XYZ file of N, CA, C and O in Angstrom:
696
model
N 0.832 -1.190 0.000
C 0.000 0.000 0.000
C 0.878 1.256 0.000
O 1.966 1.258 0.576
N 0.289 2.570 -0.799
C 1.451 3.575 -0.780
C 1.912 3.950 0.146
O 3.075 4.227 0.442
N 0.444 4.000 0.983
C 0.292 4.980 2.498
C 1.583 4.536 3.289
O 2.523 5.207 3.715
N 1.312 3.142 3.347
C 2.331 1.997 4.507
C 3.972 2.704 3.721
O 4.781 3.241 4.478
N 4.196 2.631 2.582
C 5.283 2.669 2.043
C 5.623 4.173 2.361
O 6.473 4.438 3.211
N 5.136 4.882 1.862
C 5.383 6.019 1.953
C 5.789 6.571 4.063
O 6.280 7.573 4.584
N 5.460 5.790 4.382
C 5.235 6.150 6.296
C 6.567 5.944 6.221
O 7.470 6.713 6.551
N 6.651 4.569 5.646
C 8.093 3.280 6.068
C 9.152 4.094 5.667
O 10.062 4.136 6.495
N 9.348 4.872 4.473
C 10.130 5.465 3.952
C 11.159 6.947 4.684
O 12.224 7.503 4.415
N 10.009 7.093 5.758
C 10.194 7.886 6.382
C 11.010 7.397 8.166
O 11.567 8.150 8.965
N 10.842 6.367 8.235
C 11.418 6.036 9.295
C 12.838 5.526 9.219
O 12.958 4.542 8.488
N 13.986 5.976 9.823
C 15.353 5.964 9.542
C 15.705 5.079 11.425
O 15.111 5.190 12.497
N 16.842 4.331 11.024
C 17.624 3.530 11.600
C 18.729 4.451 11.995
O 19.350 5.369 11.459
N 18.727 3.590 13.621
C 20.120 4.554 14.315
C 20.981 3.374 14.984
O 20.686 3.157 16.160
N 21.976 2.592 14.443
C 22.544 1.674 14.851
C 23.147 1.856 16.175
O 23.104 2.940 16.756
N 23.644 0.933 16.602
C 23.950 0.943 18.403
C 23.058 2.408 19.017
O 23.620 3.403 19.474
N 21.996 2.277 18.923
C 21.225 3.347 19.992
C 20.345 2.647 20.589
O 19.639 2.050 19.775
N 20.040 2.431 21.791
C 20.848 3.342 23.102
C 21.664 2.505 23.608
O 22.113 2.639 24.746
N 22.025 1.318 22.654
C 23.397 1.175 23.127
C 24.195 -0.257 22.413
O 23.389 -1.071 21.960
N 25.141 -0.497 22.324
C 26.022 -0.995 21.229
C 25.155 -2.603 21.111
O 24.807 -3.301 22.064
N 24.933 -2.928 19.429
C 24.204 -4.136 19.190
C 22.425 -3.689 18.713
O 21.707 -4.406 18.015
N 22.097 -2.582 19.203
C 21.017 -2.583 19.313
C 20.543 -1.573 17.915
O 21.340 -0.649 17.752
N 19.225 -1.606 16.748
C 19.478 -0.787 16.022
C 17.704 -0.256 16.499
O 16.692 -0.914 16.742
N 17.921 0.872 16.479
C 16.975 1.650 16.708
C 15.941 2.315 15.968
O 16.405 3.344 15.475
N 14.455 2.110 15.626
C 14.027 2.530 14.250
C 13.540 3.682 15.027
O 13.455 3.634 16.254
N 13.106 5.076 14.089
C 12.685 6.349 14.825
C 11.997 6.672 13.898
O 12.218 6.834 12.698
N 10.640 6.808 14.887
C 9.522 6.957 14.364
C 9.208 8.600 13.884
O 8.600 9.037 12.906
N 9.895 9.289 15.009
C 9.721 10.526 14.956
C 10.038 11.388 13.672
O 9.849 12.604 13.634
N 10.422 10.814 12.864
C 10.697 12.087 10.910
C 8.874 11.842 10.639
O 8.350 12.702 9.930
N 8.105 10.900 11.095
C 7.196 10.735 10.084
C 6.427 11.763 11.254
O 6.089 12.650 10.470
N 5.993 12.173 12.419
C 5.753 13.152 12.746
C 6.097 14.618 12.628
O 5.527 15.603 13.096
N 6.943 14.528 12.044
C 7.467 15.815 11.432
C 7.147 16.114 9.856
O 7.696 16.917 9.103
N 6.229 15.331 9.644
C 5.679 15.297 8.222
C 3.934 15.084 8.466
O 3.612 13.963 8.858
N 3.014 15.917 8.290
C 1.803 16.090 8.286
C 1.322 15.330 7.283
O 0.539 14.534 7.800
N 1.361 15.215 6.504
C 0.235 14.549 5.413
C 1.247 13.299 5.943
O 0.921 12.578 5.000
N 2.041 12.605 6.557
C 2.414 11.431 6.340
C 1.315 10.822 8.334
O 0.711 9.828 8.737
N 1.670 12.117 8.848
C 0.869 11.832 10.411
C -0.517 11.590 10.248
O -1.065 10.907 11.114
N -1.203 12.031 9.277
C -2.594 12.226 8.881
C -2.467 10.482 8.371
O -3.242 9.625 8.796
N -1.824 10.320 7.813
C -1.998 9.015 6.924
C -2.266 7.907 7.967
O -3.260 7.181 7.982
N -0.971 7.878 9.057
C -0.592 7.159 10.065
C -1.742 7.097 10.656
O -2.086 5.917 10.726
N -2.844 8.116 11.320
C -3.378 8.170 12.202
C -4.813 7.705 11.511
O -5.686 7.203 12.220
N -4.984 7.877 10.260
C -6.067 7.548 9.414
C -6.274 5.874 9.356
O -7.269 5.156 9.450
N -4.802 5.607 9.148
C -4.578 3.298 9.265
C -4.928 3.252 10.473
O -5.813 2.404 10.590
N -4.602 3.892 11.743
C -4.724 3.535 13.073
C -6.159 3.481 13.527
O -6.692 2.716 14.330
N -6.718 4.594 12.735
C -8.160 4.855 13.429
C -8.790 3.509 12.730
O -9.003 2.552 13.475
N -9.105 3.389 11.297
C -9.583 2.769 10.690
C -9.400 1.054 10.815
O -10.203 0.228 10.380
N -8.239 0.796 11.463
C -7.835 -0.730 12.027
C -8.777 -1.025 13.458
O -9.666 -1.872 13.538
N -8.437 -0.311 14.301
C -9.071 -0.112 15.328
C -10.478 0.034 15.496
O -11.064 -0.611 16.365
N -10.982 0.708 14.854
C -12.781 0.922 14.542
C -13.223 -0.250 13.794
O -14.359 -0.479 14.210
N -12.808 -1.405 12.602
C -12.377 -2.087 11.957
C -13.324 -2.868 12.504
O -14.475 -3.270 12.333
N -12.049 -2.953 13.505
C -11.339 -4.618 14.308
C -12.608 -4.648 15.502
O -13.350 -5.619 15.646
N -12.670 -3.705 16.111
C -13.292 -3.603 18.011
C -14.471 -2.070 17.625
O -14.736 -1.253 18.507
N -14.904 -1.982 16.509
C -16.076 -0.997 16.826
C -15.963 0.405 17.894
O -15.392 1.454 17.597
N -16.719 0.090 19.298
C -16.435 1.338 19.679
C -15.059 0.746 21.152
O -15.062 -0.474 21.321
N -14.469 1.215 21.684
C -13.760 0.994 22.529
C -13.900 2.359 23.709
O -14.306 3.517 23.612
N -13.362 1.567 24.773
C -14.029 2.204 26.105
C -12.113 3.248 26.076
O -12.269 4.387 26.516
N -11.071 3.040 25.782
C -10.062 3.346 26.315
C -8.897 3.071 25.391
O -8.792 1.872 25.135
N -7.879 3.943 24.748
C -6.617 3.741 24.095
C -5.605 3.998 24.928
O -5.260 5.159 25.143
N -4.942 2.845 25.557
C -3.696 2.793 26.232
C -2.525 3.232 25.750
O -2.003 2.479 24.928
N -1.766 4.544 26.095
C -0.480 4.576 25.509
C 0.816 4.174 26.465
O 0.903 4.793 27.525
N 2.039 2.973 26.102
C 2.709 3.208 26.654
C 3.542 4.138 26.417
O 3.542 4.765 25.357
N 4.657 4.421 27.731
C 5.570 5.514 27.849
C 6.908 4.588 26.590
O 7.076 3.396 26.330
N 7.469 5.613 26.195
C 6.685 7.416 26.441
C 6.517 7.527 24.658
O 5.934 8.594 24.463
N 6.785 6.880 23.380
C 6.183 7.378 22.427
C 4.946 6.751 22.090
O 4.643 6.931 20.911
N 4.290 6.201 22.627
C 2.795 5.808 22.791
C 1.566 6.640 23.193
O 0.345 6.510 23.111
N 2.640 7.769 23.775
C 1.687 8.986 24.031
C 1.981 9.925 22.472
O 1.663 11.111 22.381
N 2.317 9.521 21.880
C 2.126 10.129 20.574
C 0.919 9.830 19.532
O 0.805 10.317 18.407
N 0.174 9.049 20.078
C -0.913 8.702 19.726
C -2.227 8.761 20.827
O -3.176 7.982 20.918
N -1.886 10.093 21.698
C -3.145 10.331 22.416
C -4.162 10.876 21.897
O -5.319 10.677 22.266
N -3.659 11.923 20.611
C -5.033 11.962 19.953
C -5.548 11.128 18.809
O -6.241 11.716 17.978
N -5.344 10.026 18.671
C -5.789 9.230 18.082
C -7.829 8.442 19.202
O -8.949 8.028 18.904
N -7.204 8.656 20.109
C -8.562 8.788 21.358
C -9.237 9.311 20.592
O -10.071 8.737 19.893
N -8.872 11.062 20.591
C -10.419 11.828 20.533
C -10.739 11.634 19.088
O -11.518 12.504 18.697
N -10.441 10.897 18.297
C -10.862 10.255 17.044
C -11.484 8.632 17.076
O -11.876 8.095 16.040
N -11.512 7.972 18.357
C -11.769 7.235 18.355
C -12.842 7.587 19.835
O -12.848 6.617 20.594
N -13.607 8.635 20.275
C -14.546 9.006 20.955
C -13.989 7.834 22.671
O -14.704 7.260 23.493
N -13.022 7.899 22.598
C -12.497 7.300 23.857
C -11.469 7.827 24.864
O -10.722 8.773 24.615
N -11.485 7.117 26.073
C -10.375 7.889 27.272
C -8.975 7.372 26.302
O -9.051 6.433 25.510
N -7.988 8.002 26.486
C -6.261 8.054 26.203
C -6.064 7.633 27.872
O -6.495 8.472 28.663
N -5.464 6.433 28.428
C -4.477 6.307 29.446
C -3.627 6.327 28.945
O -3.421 6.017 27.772
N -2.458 6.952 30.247
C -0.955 6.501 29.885
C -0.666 5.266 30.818
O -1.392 5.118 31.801
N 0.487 4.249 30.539
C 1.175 3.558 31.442
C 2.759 4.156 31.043
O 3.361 4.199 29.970
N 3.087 4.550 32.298
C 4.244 5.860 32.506
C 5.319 4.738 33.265
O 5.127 3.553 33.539
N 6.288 5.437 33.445
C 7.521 4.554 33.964
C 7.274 4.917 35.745
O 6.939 6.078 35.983
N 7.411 4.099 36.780
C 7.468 4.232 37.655
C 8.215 5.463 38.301
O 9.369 5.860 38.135
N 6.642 6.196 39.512
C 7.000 7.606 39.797
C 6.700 8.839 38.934
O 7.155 9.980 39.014
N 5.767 8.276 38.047
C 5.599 9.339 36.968
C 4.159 10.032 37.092
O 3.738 11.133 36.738
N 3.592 8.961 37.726
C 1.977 9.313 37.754
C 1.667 9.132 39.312
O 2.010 8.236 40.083
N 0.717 10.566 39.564
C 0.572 10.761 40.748
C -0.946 10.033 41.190
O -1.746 9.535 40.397
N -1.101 10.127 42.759
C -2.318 9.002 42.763
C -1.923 7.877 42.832
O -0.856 7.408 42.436
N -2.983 7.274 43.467
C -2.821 5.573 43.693
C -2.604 4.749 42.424
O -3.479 5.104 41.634
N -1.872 3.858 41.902
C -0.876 3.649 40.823
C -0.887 2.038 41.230
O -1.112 1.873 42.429
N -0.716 0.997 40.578
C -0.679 -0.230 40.218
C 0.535 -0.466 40.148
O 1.022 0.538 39.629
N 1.551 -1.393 40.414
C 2.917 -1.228 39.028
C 3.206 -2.764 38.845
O 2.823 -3.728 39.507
N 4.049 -2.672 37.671
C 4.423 -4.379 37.445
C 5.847 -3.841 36.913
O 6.196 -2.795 36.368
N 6.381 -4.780 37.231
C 8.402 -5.295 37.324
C 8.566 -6.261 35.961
O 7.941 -7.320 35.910
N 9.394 -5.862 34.918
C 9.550 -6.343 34.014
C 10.811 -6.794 33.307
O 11.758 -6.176 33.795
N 11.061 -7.325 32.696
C 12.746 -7.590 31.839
C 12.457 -7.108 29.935
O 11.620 -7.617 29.188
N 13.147 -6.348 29.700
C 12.628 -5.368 28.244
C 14.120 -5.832 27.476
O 15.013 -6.240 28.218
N 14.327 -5.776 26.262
C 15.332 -5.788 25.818
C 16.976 -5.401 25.807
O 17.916 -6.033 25.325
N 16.954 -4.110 26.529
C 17.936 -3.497 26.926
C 17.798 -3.228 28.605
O 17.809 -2.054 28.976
N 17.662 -4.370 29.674
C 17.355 -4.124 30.909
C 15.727 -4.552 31.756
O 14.687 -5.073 31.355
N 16.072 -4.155 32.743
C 14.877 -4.240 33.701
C 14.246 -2.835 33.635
O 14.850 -1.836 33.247
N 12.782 -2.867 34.117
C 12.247 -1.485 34.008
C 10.955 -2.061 34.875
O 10.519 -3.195 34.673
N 10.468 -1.289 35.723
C 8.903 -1.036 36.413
C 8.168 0.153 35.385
O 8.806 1.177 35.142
N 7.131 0.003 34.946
C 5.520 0.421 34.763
C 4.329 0.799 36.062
O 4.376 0.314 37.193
N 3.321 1.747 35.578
C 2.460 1.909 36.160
C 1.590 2.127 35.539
O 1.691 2.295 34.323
N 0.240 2.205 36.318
C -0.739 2.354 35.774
C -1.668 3.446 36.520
O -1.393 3.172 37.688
N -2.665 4.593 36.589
C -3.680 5.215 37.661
C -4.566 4.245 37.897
O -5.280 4.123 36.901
N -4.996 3.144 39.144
C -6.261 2.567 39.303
C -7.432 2.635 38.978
O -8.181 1.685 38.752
N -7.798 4.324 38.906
C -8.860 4.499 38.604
C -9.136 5.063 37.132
O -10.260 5.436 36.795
N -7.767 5.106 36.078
C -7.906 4.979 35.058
C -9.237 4.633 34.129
O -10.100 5.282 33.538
N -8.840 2.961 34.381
C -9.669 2.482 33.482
C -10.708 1.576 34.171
O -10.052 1.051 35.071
N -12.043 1.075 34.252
C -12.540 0.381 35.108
C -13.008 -1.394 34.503
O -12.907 -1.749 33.329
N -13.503 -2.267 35.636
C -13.989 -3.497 35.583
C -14.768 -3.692 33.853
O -15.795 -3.105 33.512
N -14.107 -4.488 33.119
C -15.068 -4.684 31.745
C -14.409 -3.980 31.096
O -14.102 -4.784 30.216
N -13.734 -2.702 30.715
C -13.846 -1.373 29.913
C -13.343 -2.685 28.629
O -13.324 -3.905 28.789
N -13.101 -2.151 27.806
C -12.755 -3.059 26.290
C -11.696 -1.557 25.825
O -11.904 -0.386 25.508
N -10.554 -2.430 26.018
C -9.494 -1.260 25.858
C -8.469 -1.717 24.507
O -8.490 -2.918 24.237
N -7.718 -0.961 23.786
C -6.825 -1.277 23.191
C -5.365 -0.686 22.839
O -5.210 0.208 22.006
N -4.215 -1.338 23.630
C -2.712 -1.360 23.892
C -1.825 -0.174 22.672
O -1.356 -0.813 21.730
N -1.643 0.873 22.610
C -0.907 0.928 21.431
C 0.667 1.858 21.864
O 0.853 2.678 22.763
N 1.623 1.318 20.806
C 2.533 1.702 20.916
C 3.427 1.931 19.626
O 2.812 1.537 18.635
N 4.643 2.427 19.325
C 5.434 2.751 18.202
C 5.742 1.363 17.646
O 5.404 1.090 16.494
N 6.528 0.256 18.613
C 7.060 -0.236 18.718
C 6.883 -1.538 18.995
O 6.347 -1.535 20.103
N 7.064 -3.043 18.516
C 7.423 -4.244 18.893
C 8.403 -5.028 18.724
O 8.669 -5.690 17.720
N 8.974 -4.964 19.738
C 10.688 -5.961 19.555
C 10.339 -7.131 20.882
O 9.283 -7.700 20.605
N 10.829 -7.556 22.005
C 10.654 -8.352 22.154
C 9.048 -8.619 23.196
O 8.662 -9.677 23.693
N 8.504 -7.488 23.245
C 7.280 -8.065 23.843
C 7.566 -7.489 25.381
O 6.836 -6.530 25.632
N 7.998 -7.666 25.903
C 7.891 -7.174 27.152
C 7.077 -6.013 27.771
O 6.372 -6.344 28.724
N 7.053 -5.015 27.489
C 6.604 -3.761 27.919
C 5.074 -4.276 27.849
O 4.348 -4.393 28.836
N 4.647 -4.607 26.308
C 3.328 -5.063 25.977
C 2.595 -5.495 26.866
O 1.478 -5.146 27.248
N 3.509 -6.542 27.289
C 2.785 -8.260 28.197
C 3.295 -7.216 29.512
O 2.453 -7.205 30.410
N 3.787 -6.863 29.622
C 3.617 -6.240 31.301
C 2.251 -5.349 31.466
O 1.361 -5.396 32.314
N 2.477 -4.369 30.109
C 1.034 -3.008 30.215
C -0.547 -4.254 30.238
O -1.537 -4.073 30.947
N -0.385 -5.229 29.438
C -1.233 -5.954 29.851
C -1.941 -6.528 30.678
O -3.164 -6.534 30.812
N -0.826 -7.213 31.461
C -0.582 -7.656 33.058
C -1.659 -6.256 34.066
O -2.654 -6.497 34.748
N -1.017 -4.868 33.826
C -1.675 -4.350 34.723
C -3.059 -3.812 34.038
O -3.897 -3.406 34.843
N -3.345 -3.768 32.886
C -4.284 -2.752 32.404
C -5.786 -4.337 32.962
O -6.924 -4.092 33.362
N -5.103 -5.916 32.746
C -6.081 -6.935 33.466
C -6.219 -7.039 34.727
O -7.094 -7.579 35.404
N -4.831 -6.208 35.126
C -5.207 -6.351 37.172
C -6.827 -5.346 37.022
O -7.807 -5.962 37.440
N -6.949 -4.724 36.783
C -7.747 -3.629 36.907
C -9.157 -4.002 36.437
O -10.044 -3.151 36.370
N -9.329 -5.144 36.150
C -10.479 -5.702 34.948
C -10.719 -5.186 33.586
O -11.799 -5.347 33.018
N -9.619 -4.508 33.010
C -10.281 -4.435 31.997
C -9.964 -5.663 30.604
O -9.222 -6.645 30.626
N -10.619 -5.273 29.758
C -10.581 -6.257 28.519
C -9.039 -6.128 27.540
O -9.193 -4.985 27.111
N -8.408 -6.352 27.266
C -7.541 -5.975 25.748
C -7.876 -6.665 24.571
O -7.731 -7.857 24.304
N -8.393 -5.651 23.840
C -9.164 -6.692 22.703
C -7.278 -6.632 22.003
O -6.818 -7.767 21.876
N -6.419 -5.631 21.648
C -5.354 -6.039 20.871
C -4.262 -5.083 21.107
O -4.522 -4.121 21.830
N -3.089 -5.193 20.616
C -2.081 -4.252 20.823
C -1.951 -3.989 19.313
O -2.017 -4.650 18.276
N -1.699 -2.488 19.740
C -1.879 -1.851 17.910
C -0.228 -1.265 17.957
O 0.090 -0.380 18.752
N 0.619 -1.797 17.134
C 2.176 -1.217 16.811
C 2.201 -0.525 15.435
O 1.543 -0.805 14.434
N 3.228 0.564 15.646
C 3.428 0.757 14.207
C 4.641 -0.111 13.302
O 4.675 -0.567 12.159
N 5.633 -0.076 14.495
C 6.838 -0.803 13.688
C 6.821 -2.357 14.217
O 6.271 -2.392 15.317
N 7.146 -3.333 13.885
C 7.125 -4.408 14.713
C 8.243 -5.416 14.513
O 8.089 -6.252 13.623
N 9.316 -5.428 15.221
C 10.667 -6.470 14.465
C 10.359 -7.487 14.615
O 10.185 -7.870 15.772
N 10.136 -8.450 13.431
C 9.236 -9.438 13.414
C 10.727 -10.949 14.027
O 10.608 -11.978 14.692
N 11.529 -10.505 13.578
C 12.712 -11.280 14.301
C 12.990 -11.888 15.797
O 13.333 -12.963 16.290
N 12.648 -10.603 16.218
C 12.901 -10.873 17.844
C 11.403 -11.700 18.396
O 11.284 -12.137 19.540
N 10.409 -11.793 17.405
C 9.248 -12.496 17.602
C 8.230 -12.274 19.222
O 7.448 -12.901 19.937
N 8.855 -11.047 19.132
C 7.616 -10.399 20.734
C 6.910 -10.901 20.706
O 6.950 -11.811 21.534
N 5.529 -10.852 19.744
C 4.252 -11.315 19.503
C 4.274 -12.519 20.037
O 3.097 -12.873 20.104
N 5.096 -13.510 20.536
C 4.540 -14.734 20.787
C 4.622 -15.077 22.429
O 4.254 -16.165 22.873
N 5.069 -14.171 23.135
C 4.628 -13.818 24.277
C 3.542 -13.225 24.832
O 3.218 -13.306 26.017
N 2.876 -12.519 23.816
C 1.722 -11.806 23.990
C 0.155 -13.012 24.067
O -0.011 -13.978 23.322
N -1.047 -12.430 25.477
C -2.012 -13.195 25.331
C -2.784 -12.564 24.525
O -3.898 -12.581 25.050
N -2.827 -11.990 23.502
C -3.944 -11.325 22.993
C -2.971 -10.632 21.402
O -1.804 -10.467 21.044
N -4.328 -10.426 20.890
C -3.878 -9.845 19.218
C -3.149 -8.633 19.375
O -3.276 -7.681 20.145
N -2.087 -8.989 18.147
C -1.271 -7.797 18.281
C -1.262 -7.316 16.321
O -0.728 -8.010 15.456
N -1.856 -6.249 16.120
C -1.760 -5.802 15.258
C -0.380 -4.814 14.649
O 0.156 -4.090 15.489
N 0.134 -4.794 13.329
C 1.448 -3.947 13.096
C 1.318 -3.781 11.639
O 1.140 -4.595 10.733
N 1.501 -2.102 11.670
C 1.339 -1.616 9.811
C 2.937 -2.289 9.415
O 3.090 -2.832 8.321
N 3.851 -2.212 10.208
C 5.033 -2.162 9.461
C 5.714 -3.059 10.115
O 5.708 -3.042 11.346
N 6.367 -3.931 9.461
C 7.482 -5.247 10.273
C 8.473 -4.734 9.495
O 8.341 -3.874 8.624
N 9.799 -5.470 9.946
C 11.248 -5.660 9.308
C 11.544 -6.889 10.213
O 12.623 -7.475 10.124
């Protein structure tokens, strides 16, 4: 599809970042391009409405997952964040995780999202799954549903996705 191509085209590789071995895709040129953000956010809405109709809640993780908070008010739903531990004030959830480059704690606001809501996970990024299956972990302490995790880039190598309990959608693999 052009749209997909044209996004992809825009996302550039930063070898050993953030740190030696590791290659880094950056999402951020295609936000710096409007008719390419419009495009992005047009696949996102339209997958999502698609897939799960109306949804109670779009989860962003930290921290370029909040680059898609207004993708919410296009999808007539709450935007949570799950922020890195200490980030969010208020009574807070957290889960302890192992991510590709290290250990890291998550959180969540309790009263975020509630019992039932039908929520859906999104982020820039899928490499090995971790962050995902943790934001999961807490967004189900809380009762809610994850109908899917929506990525834009997804390294289909490191095979995250198969840690994950639930659908994980991605415009773009390598």
């Amino acid at each position: 599809n052009k749209d997909i191509e044209y996004i992809k085209s825009l996302i550039t590789d930063h070898p050993d970042f953030p740190q030696p071995g590791i290659l880094f895709r950056d999402i951020f040129p295609v936000f710096r391009n409007a008719t390419a953000t419009e495009m992005l956010f047009n696949r996102l809405q339209t997958l999502i409405q698609s897939k799960h109709g109306k949804i109670d809640a779009l989860i962003g993780l930290e921290s370029r997952g909040f680059l898609f908070a207004h993708l919410a008010t296009r999808l007539n739903c709450a935007f949570v964040p799950v922020r890195k531990a200490g980030k969010l004030p208020g009574k807070v959830t957290t889960f302890s995780y192992s991510k590709e480059y290290g250990k890291d704690v998550i959180e969540i606001q309790v009263d975020s999202i509630k019992q039932g809501d039908r929520v859906v996970m999104i982020d820039d990024l899928l490499a090995t799954g971790g962050t995902l299956s943790a934001a999961n972990s807490l967004v189900s302490s809380l009762g809610a549903q994850v109908l899917e995790s929506v990525v834009v880039i997804e390294l289909v190598a490191l095979k995250g996705r198969n840690i994950l309990n639930h659908p994980v959608s991605s415009l773009i693999q390598y």
